[in-house]
Amino acid sequence: MIAIDTGLYLADYLLRSGTARVVVVPDPEVATLLNTFRLCGVVTLTTPDATAGTLLAAAESALHGGPGVVVTGSGPSAAAIVPAAAQAQIERRPLIALTVEPNGHQSRLAAQQTLDLRAVFAGVSKGSYRLRADNARELIPLAWHLATTPPRGVVHLRVANAELTTAPAPIRGQAHPPAPPPNGEHASLLRRAADLVRAARRIVLLVGPDAVAARAETAVRLLAEQWGAAVVVTPMAKGVVPETDPAFAGVLGGLGDHPILELIEDSDLVVAFGVTSADLVRAWRTTVPTILLTENGPDPALPAEVTLVGPLNAVANALPRQAGDAGDGERRAALTRRSVQDALGYAAPDRHPLTPQHVIAELRRLAAADVPLAVEADLAGLLAAQLWRVTAPRTFLLSNGLGLPGSGLALALAAALHRNGQPVAWLGTDGPLAVRPGLLAHFGGLAIAAPLVVINQGVHTELRREQEGAGYPHLGSEYPPLPGAVLAALYDLAYARAETFDELTGALAAAFTVKHPTLLEVIAERDFWWRLG
């Protein structure tokens, strides 16, 4: 019988809590824990890029809802996870970041060369704690609870190697303190919100990503139907309302969203359902009265007349079922959808050169309805946020506007690992591949149809465009194109190239047929890439 030590307790807790896999950065300090995971059957994914590994761990939480877990040593890798941890904290992704320190004399040497991780993580997490054998049975469940309790976020645990091989002490306290009951102020706010709803005639229901995490899709649809409201979603909330629903108006923060802004300004009440200001591309500015329904407390960047805090389904059920009049949300939504489409243009197969509309339209035509599309937080991703039609949540995967390059690629990889051989797709420009090509290594061994569509427009095209417009010399933008064929060969991917519409159609069709990821390089004339279809 194997004696239970702190490492084994941690591994067992992860398994019992439903952790799909742990991302491990292969530093020397993690050898003991990595072997413990192997003995216990914890699935691990190792990646030498700590930032990319943390993006992947956060992407895991986006797919299955529970905390992602990333393990590193305490040296440079620990510092490298901080930017991605900050992104996860902003996006309210539950994430456990575990940094392992060496023992004894090695630890004293390391202390002279490493950062104060508690201080570093103070600003990008919900807390940084020392994990020891004498607090493991309390701290590990508490860290899990803290990461998953709204506002969800990052919890950092620091542990010395010796503690992992020491038996954990018996539990001594209550790890999950009960939440306080609603108070009188909540009831007063609820009455004020009810008055605003009953007086409104043109309601816009603005839905954010917390509605996905709370699995509140049904509540959203019922409110929209009962109020006659038009429904707008933020990019990370796509799919909460099927985009075939007549009340769906579009994506606030997607490209070409000016008609949606006009729809909001023409309303007399906005109900922001699970919205976080971190998911808004531009600052929230409106004179329209706003009710914020949230699990996370007031949002200073999203001012509201009334902020109702609590489980989203429960708060939604407490609101009145009737608004001030029979709303015409479906009519207003239809007009807004048409205006957005006219602003972005229609993909015409006989037009040359290729445009993003062509790529997105062909991907949508060839992919089954449940195939997830992951995109980067760039112009191609924000265009897809508006044009890629989805009918279920977690099928359009996007980081927020502060997402690091490669965030979308990490989301695509997490989706591929979760779908047991079912297809996924990724769309991005060549910038993320230039920054995080190592993520492609994990695709190479997968038996899955996965078109990885890269728009190769030159990493510094936008800089060069500004230089040319101003008559400046090309300084800092003289870079060769990303070698797509070389990357594909290096990471054991199939490769295709498309410069015409027919080549694009054929390459995408083939990529969805073969059970092996395909890097599809789309080439277009730079000056016409964003031309309307």
Short mmCIF file of C-alpha atoms in Angstrom, two decimals, residues 111-474:
data_model
loop_
_atom_site.label_atom_id
_atom_site.label_comp_id
_atom_site.label_asym_id
_atom_site.label_seq_id
_atom_site.Cartn_x
_atom_site.Cartn_y
_atom_site.Cartn_z
CA ALA A 111 16.04 32.57 -3.58
CA GLN A 112 18.84 34.86 -4.70
CA GLN A 113 17.86 34.49 -8.36
CA THR A 114 14.07 34.37 -8.37
CA LEU A 115 11.23 36.83 -7.91
CA ASP A 116 9.06 37.19 -4.84
CA LEU A 117 6.24 35.19 -6.40
CA ARG A 118 3.73 36.13 -3.72
CA ALA A 119 4.24 39.80 -4.56
CA VAL A 120 4.23 39.13 -8.32
CA PHE A 121 0.96 37.20 -8.21
CA ALA A 122 -0.73 39.64 -5.84
CA GLY A 123 -1.95 41.78 -8.72
CA VAL A 124 -2.92 38.99 -11.14
CA SER A 125 -4.68 36.47 -8.89
CA LYS A 126 -7.21 36.08 -6.11
CA GLY A 127 -4.42 35.04 -3.77
CA SER A 128 -0.96 33.49 -3.46
CA TYR A 129 -0.52 30.89 -0.69
CA ARG A 130 2.18 28.64 0.71
CA LEU A 131 1.16 24.97 0.37
CA ARG A 132 2.59 22.77 3.12
CA ALA A 133 1.95 19.28 4.37
CA ASP A 134 0.32 20.67 7.51
CA ASN A 135 -2.27 22.72 5.58
CA ALA A 136 -2.74 20.69 2.37
CA ARG A 137 -6.08 19.10 3.32
CA GLU A 138 -7.52 22.55 3.99
CA LEU A 139 -5.71 24.71 1.45
CA ILE A 140 -6.17 22.59 -1.69
CA PRO A 141 -10.01 22.46 -1.39
CA LEU A 142 -10.03 26.13 -0.38
CA ALA A 143 -7.93 27.12 -3.42
CA TRP A 144 -10.30 25.17 -5.66
CA HIS A 145 -13.31 26.83 -4.05
CA LEU A 146 -11.73 30.28 -4.31
CA ALA A 147 -10.89 29.83 -8.01
CA THR A 148 -14.44 28.74 -8.87
CA THR A 149 -16.40 31.15 -6.65
CA PRO A 150 -17.51 34.35 -8.43
CA PRO A 151 -15.64 36.36 -9.36
CA ARG A 152 -13.78 33.34 -10.75
CA GLY A 153 -10.06 33.70 -11.22
CA VAL A 154 -6.52 32.56 -10.55
CA VAL A 155 -5.14 31.08 -7.34
CA HIS A 156 -1.37 30.65 -6.97
CA LEU A 157 0.11 27.95 -4.74
CA ARG A 158 3.81 27.82 -3.84
CA VAL A 159 5.20 24.53 -2.55
CA ALA A 160 8.66 23.18 -1.68
CA ASN A 161 9.56 19.80 -3.11
CA ALA A 162 10.07 18.29 0.36
CA GLU A 163 6.47 19.10 1.32
CA LEU A 164 5.16 16.98 -1.56
CA THR A 165 6.71 13.83 -0.10
CA THR A 166 5.50 14.52 3.46
CA ALA A 167 2.26 13.06 4.81
CA PRO A 168 -0.49 15.70 5.03
CA ALA A 169 -1.78 16.59 8.50
CA PRO A 170 -5.41 15.93 9.45
CA ILE A 171 -7.88 18.63 8.51
CA ARG A 172 -8.43 21.22 11.23
CA GLY A 173 -10.92 23.77 9.97
CA GLN A 174 -13.78 24.51 7.59
CA ALA A 175 -12.49 24.97 4.07
CA HIS A 176 -15.73 26.25 2.50
CA PRO A 177 -17.35 28.95 4.65
CA PRO A 178 -21.05 29.50 3.85
CA ALA A 179 -22.06 32.55 1.84
CA PRO A 180 -23.95 35.27 3.73
CA PRO A 181 -27.72 35.39 3.11
CA PRO A 182 -29.25 38.23 1.04
CA ASN A 183 -29.88 41.37 3.05
CA GLY A 184 -32.47 44.12 2.99
CA GLU A 185 -30.50 46.19 0.50
CA HIS A 186 -30.79 43.38 -2.04
CA ALA A 187 -34.58 43.40 -1.71
CA SER A 188 -34.65 47.17 -2.20
CA LEU A 189 -32.50 46.93 -5.33
CA LEU A 190 -34.71 44.16 -6.67
CA ARG A 191 -37.81 46.37 -6.28
CA ARG A 192 -36.06 49.21 -8.11
CA ALA A 193 -35.04 46.88 -10.94
CA ALA A 194 -38.61 45.61 -11.18
CA ASP A 195 -39.90 49.19 -11.54
CA LEU A 196 -37.46 49.85 -14.39
CA VAL A 197 -38.52 46.69 -16.21
CA ARG A 198 -42.24 47.39 -15.86
CA ALA A 199 -41.78 50.92 -17.23
CA ALA A 200 -39.65 49.89 -20.23
CA ARG A 201 -40.96 49.38 -23.75
CA ARG A 202 -37.78 48.81 -25.76
CA ILE A 203 -35.47 46.52 -23.77
CA VAL A 204 -32.10 45.31 -24.98
CA LEU A 205 -30.83 42.20 -23.22
CA LEU A 206 -27.01 42.33 -23.35
CA VAL A 207 -25.53 38.91 -22.51
CA GLY A 208 -21.94 38.32 -21.35
CA PRO A 209 -19.66 35.35 -20.71
CA ASP A 210 -20.70 34.82 -17.09
CA ALA A 211 -24.02 33.56 -18.47
CA VAL A 212 -22.07 30.74 -20.15
CA ALA A 213 -20.24 29.85 -16.94
CA ALA A 214 -23.53 29.89 -14.99
CA ARG A 215 -25.30 27.77 -17.66
CA ALA A 216 -28.05 30.37 -17.75
CA GLU A 217 -29.00 30.02 -21.43
CA THR A 218 -32.62 29.14 -20.68
CA ALA A 219 -33.06 32.11 -18.36
CA VAL A 220 -31.77 34.45 -21.07
CA ARG A 221 -34.18 33.12 -23.69
CA LEU A 222 -37.16 33.25 -21.33
CA LEU A 223 -36.49 36.86 -20.35
CA ALA A 224 -36.10 37.90 -23.99
CA GLU A 225 -39.37 36.23 -24.95
CA GLN A 226 -41.35 37.56 -22.00
CA TRP A 227 -40.11 41.13 -22.40
CA GLY A 228 -40.11 41.23 -26.19
CA ALA A 229 -36.46 42.24 -25.97
CA ALA A 230 -33.77 42.33 -28.63
CA VAL A 231 -30.77 40.22 -27.61
CA VAL A 232 -27.15 41.29 -28.06
CA VAL A 233 -24.18 39.18 -26.92
CA THR A 234 -20.53 39.96 -26.30
CA PRO A 235 -17.92 37.95 -28.26
CA MET A 236 -17.14 35.50 -25.44
CA ALA A 237 -20.88 34.82 -24.96
CA LYS A 238 -21.67 33.77 -28.52
CA GLY A 239 -24.08 30.86 -28.58
CA VAL A 240 -25.92 31.62 -25.33
CA VAL A 241 -28.79 32.57 -27.64
CA PRO A 242 -28.95 30.64 -30.94
CA GLU A 243 -28.14 33.09 -33.72
CA THR A 244 -31.11 31.67 -35.64
CA ASP A 245 -33.39 33.12 -32.93
CA PRO A 246 -35.45 36.05 -34.34
CA ALA A 247 -34.59 38.14 -31.27
CA PHE A 248 -30.82 37.86 -31.85
CA ALA A 249 -29.43 41.22 -33.04
CA GLY A 250 -25.65 40.69 -33.18
CA VAL A 251 -22.38 40.86 -31.29
CA LEU A 252 -21.32 43.99 -29.41
CA GLY A 253 -17.55 44.12 -29.83
CA GLY A 254 -17.50 42.23 -33.10
CA LEU A 255 -16.39 44.07 -36.23
CA GLY A 256 -19.07 46.31 -37.74
CA ASP A 257 -21.09 46.68 -34.53
CA HIS A 258 -22.14 50.32 -35.07
CA PRO A 259 -25.77 49.32 -35.80
CA ILE A 260 -25.79 47.47 -32.47
CA LEU A 261 -24.62 50.60 -30.67
CA GLU A 262 -27.48 52.47 -32.35
CA LEU A 263 -29.91 49.76 -31.23
CA ILE A 264 -28.76 50.18 -27.63
CA GLU A 265 -29.03 53.97 -27.74
CA ASP A 266 -32.55 53.69 -29.16
CA SER A 267 -33.68 51.47 -26.28
CA ASP A 268 -35.11 52.63 -22.97
CA LEU A 269 -33.52 49.93 -20.79
CA VAL A 270 -30.43 47.72 -21.01
CA VAL A 271 -30.32 44.57 -18.90
CA ALA A 272 -26.69 43.42 -18.80
CA PHE A 273 -26.88 39.72 -18.00
CA GLY A 274 -23.54 38.27 -16.85
CA VAL A 275 -21.57 40.99 -18.63
CA THR A 276 -18.04 41.93 -17.61
CA SER A 277 -16.37 45.10 -18.83
CA ALA A 278 -13.28 43.01 -19.67
CA ASP A 279 -15.21 41.53 -22.61
CA LEU A 280 -16.11 44.92 -24.09
CA VAL A 281 -13.79 46.13 -26.83
CA ARG A 282 -14.58 49.78 -26.16
CA ALA A 283 -15.50 51.59 -22.96
CA TRP A 284 -19.14 51.27 -21.91
CA ARG A 285 -20.81 54.62 -22.49
CA THR A 286 -24.56 55.00 -22.74
CA THR A 287 -27.22 57.29 -21.32
CA VAL A 288 -29.75 54.44 -21.35
CA PRO A 289 -30.70 53.16 -17.86
CA THR A 290 -28.88 49.88 -17.17
CA ILE A 291 -29.51 46.95 -14.85
CA LEU A 292 -26.46 44.75 -14.24
CA LEU A 293 -27.12 41.13 -13.25
CA THR A 294 -23.85 39.64 -12.02
CA GLU A 295 -22.30 37.08 -9.74
CA ASN A 296 -19.22 39.23 -9.24
CA GLY A 297 -20.27 42.45 -7.57
CA PRO A 298 -20.36 45.98 -9.05
CA ASP A 299 -18.15 46.63 -12.07
CA PRO A 300 -16.68 50.16 -11.94
CA ALA A 301 -16.18 50.15 -15.72
CA LEU A 302 -19.80 49.17 -16.33
CA PRO A 303 -21.87 51.72 -14.38
CA ALA A 304 -25.49 50.75 -13.79
CA GLU A 305 -28.54 52.27 -12.09
CA VAL A 306 -29.10 48.92 -10.35
CA THR A 307 -26.60 46.10 -9.77
CA LEU A 308 -28.10 42.80 -8.61
CA VAL A 309 -25.51 40.36 -7.29
CA GLY A 310 -26.20 36.65 -6.98
CA PRO A 311 -26.53 33.40 -8.95
CA LEU A 312 -27.67 34.50 -12.40
CA ASN A 313 -30.52 32.00 -12.74
CA ALA A 314 -31.91 32.98 -9.35
CA VAL A 315 -31.65 36.73 -9.99
CA ALA A 316 -33.29 36.34 -13.41
CA ASN A 317 -36.18 34.40 -11.88
CA ALA A 318 -36.80 37.23 -9.41
CA LEU A 319 -37.39 39.84 -12.14
CA PRO A 320 -40.88 40.70 -13.45
CA ARG A 321 -42.17 38.64 -16.33
CA GLN A 322 -43.88 41.59 -18.03
CA ALA A 323 -42.31 44.78 -19.37
CA GLY A 324 -44.15 48.05 -19.93
CA ASP A 325 -45.56 47.08 -23.31
CA ALA A 326 -45.47 44.29 -25.88
CA GLY A 327 -41.90 44.73 -27.08
CA ASP A 328 -40.94 44.64 -30.75
CA GLY A 329 -37.51 43.14 -30.13
CA GLU A 330 -37.68 40.74 -33.06
CA ARG A 331 -38.35 43.53 -35.55
CA ARG A 332 -35.57 45.71 -34.15
CA ALA A 333 -33.20 42.74 -34.08
CA ALA A 334 -33.90 41.92 -37.73
CA LEU A 335 -33.18 45.49 -38.82
CA THR A 336 -29.94 45.50 -36.82
CA ARG A 337 -28.76 42.16 -38.24
CA ARG A 338 -29.36 43.41 -41.76
CA SER A 339 -27.45 46.63 -41.09
CA VAL A 340 -24.47 44.73 -39.64
CA GLN A 341 -24.37 42.41 -42.64
CA ASP A 342 -24.55 45.34 -45.07
CA ALA A 343 -21.68 47.04 -43.21
CA LEU A 344 -19.44 43.99 -43.42
CA GLY A 345 -20.28 42.93 -46.95
CA TYR A 346 -21.26 39.61 -48.45
CA ALA A 347 -18.78 37.00 -49.59
CA ALA A 348 -18.98 36.72 -53.37
CA PRO A 349 -17.27 33.58 -54.79
CA ASP A 350 -16.47 35.25 -58.12
CA ARG A 351 -14.55 38.13 -56.55
CA HIS A 352 -10.78 38.28 -56.36
CA PRO A 353 -8.71 38.51 -54.28
CA LEU A 354 -9.82 36.50 -51.26
CA THR A 355 -11.32 38.37 -48.31
CA PRO A 356 -11.92 37.28 -44.70
CA GLN A 357 -15.60 37.01 -45.56
CA HIS A 358 -14.71 34.31 -48.11
CA VAL A 359 -12.73 32.33 -45.55
CA ILE A 360 -15.35 32.55 -42.79
CA ALA A 361 -18.23 31.77 -45.17
CA GLU A 362 -16.50 28.66 -46.54
CA LEU A 363 -15.52 27.47 -43.08
CA ARG A 364 -19.12 27.87 -41.92
CA ARG A 365 -20.51 26.12 -45.01
CA LEU A 366 -18.22 23.09 -44.69
CA ALA A 367 -18.15 22.68 -40.90
CA ALA A 368 -20.93 20.91 -39.01
CA ALA A 369 -22.96 23.08 -36.65
CA ASP A 370 -21.22 21.70 -33.56
CA VAL A 371 -17.64 22.16 -34.82
CA PRO A 372 -15.99 24.77 -32.56
CA LEU A 373 -14.08 27.62 -34.16
CA ALA A 374 -11.30 29.19 -32.11
CA VAL A 375 -10.00 32.59 -33.17
CA GLU A 376 -7.44 35.13 -32.03
CA ALA A 377 -8.31 38.53 -30.59
CA ASP A 378 -7.36 40.26 -33.86
CA LEU A 379 -9.29 41.74 -36.79
CA ALA A 380 -9.94 38.31 -38.31
CA GLY A 381 -11.28 37.06 -34.97
CA LEU A 382 -13.52 40.08 -34.41
CA LEU A 383 -14.92 39.71 -37.93
CA ALA A 384 -15.65 36.04 -37.25
CA ALA A 385 -17.30 37.05 -33.97
CA GLN A 386 -19.92 38.84 -36.06
CA LEU A 387 -20.23 36.51 -39.07
CA TRP A 388 -19.70 32.99 -37.69
CA ARG A 389 -23.19 31.70 -36.92
CA VAL A 390 -23.52 29.45 -33.87
CA THR A 391 -26.46 27.86 -32.08
CA ALA A 392 -24.83 26.62 -28.86
CA PRO A 393 -22.37 28.06 -26.30
CA ARG A 394 -18.68 27.02 -26.22
CA THR A 395 -18.62 26.53 -30.00
CA PHE A 396 -17.04 29.92 -30.71
CA LEU A 397 -13.86 30.29 -28.69
CA LEU A 398 -12.20 33.67 -28.21
CA SER A 399 -10.17 35.43 -25.56
CA ASN A 400 -11.01 39.00 -24.64
CA GLY A 401 -9.46 42.02 -26.34
CA LEU A 402 -6.35 41.82 -24.13
CA GLY A 403 -5.72 38.21 -25.14
CA LEU A 404 -2.10 37.26 -25.71
CA PRO A 405 -1.05 36.08 -29.18
CA GLY A 406 -1.74 32.36 -29.36
CA SER A 407 -4.73 32.43 -26.99
CA GLY A 408 -7.00 31.25 -29.78
CA LEU A 409 -4.56 28.52 -30.79
CA ALA A 410 -4.53 27.29 -27.16
CA LEU A 411 -8.34 27.27 -27.16
CA ALA A 412 -8.35 25.24 -30.39
CA LEU A 413 -5.91 22.74 -28.89
CA ALA A 414 -7.96 22.38 -25.69
CA ALA A 415 -11.09 21.81 -27.79
CA ALA A 416 -9.27 19.19 -29.89
CA LEU A 417 -8.15 17.34 -26.76
CA HIS A 418 -11.70 17.33 -25.37
CA ARG A 419 -13.58 16.26 -28.50
CA ASN A 420 -12.24 12.71 -28.79
CA GLY A 421 -11.36 12.88 -32.47
CA GLN A 422 -14.18 15.19 -33.59
CA PRO A 423 -13.19 18.15 -35.82
CA VAL A 424 -12.19 21.62 -34.62
CA ALA A 425 -11.04 24.71 -36.53
CA TRP A 426 -8.79 27.70 -35.87
CA LEU A 427 -8.59 31.02 -37.72
CA GLY A 428 -5.88 33.62 -37.20
CA THR A 429 -3.24 35.77 -38.79
CA ASP A 430 0.43 34.84 -38.93
CA GLY A 431 1.33 36.90 -35.83
CA PRO A 432 0.26 34.29 -33.24
CA LEU A 433 2.09 31.53 -35.12
CA ALA A 434 5.23 33.65 -35.21
CA VAL A 435 5.02 34.17 -31.42
CA ARG A 436 3.87 30.69 -30.27
CA PRO A 437 4.71 28.12 -32.96
CA GLY A 438 5.40 25.53 -30.26
CA LEU A 439 1.66 25.03 -29.71
CA LEU A 440 1.56 23.40 -33.15
CA ALA A 441 3.70 20.55 -31.81
CA HIS A 442 0.73 19.28 -29.77
CA PHE A 443 -1.50 19.15 -32.85
CA GLY A 444 0.91 16.97 -34.82
CA GLY A 445 0.15 13.80 -32.86
CA LEU A 446 -3.66 14.14 -32.95
CA ALA A 447 -5.86 11.99 -35.17
CA ILE A 448 -8.41 14.72 -35.82
CA ALA A 449 -9.66 16.82 -38.72
CA ALA A 450 -8.50 20.29 -37.74
CA PRO A 451 -8.11 23.07 -40.32
CA LEU A 452 -5.67 25.62 -38.86
CA VAL A 453 -6.29 28.56 -41.19
CA VAL A 454 -3.56 31.20 -41.10
CA ILE A 455 -3.91 34.46 -42.98
CA ASN A 456 -0.31 35.07 -44.02
CA GLN A 457 -0.20 38.82 -44.50
CA GLY A 458 3.27 39.48 -43.10
CA VAL A 459 3.69 39.81 -39.35
CA HIS A 460 4.23 43.56 -39.48
CA THR A 461 1.89 44.44 -42.34
CA GLU A 462 -0.08 47.01 -40.39
CA LEU A 463 3.10 48.80 -39.32
CA ARG A 464 4.29 48.91 -42.91
CA ARG A 465 0.93 50.20 -44.09
CA GLU A 466 1.22 53.14 -41.67
CA GLN A 467 4.80 53.80 -42.77
CA GLU A 468 3.87 53.83 -46.43
CA GLY A 469 0.88 56.09 -45.84
CA ALA A 470 3.08 58.61 -44.01
CA GLY A 471 6.01 58.32 -46.44
CA TYR A 472 8.34 56.81 -43.83
CA PRO A 473 11.06 54.26 -44.65
CA HIS A 474 10.46 50.59 -43.82
#
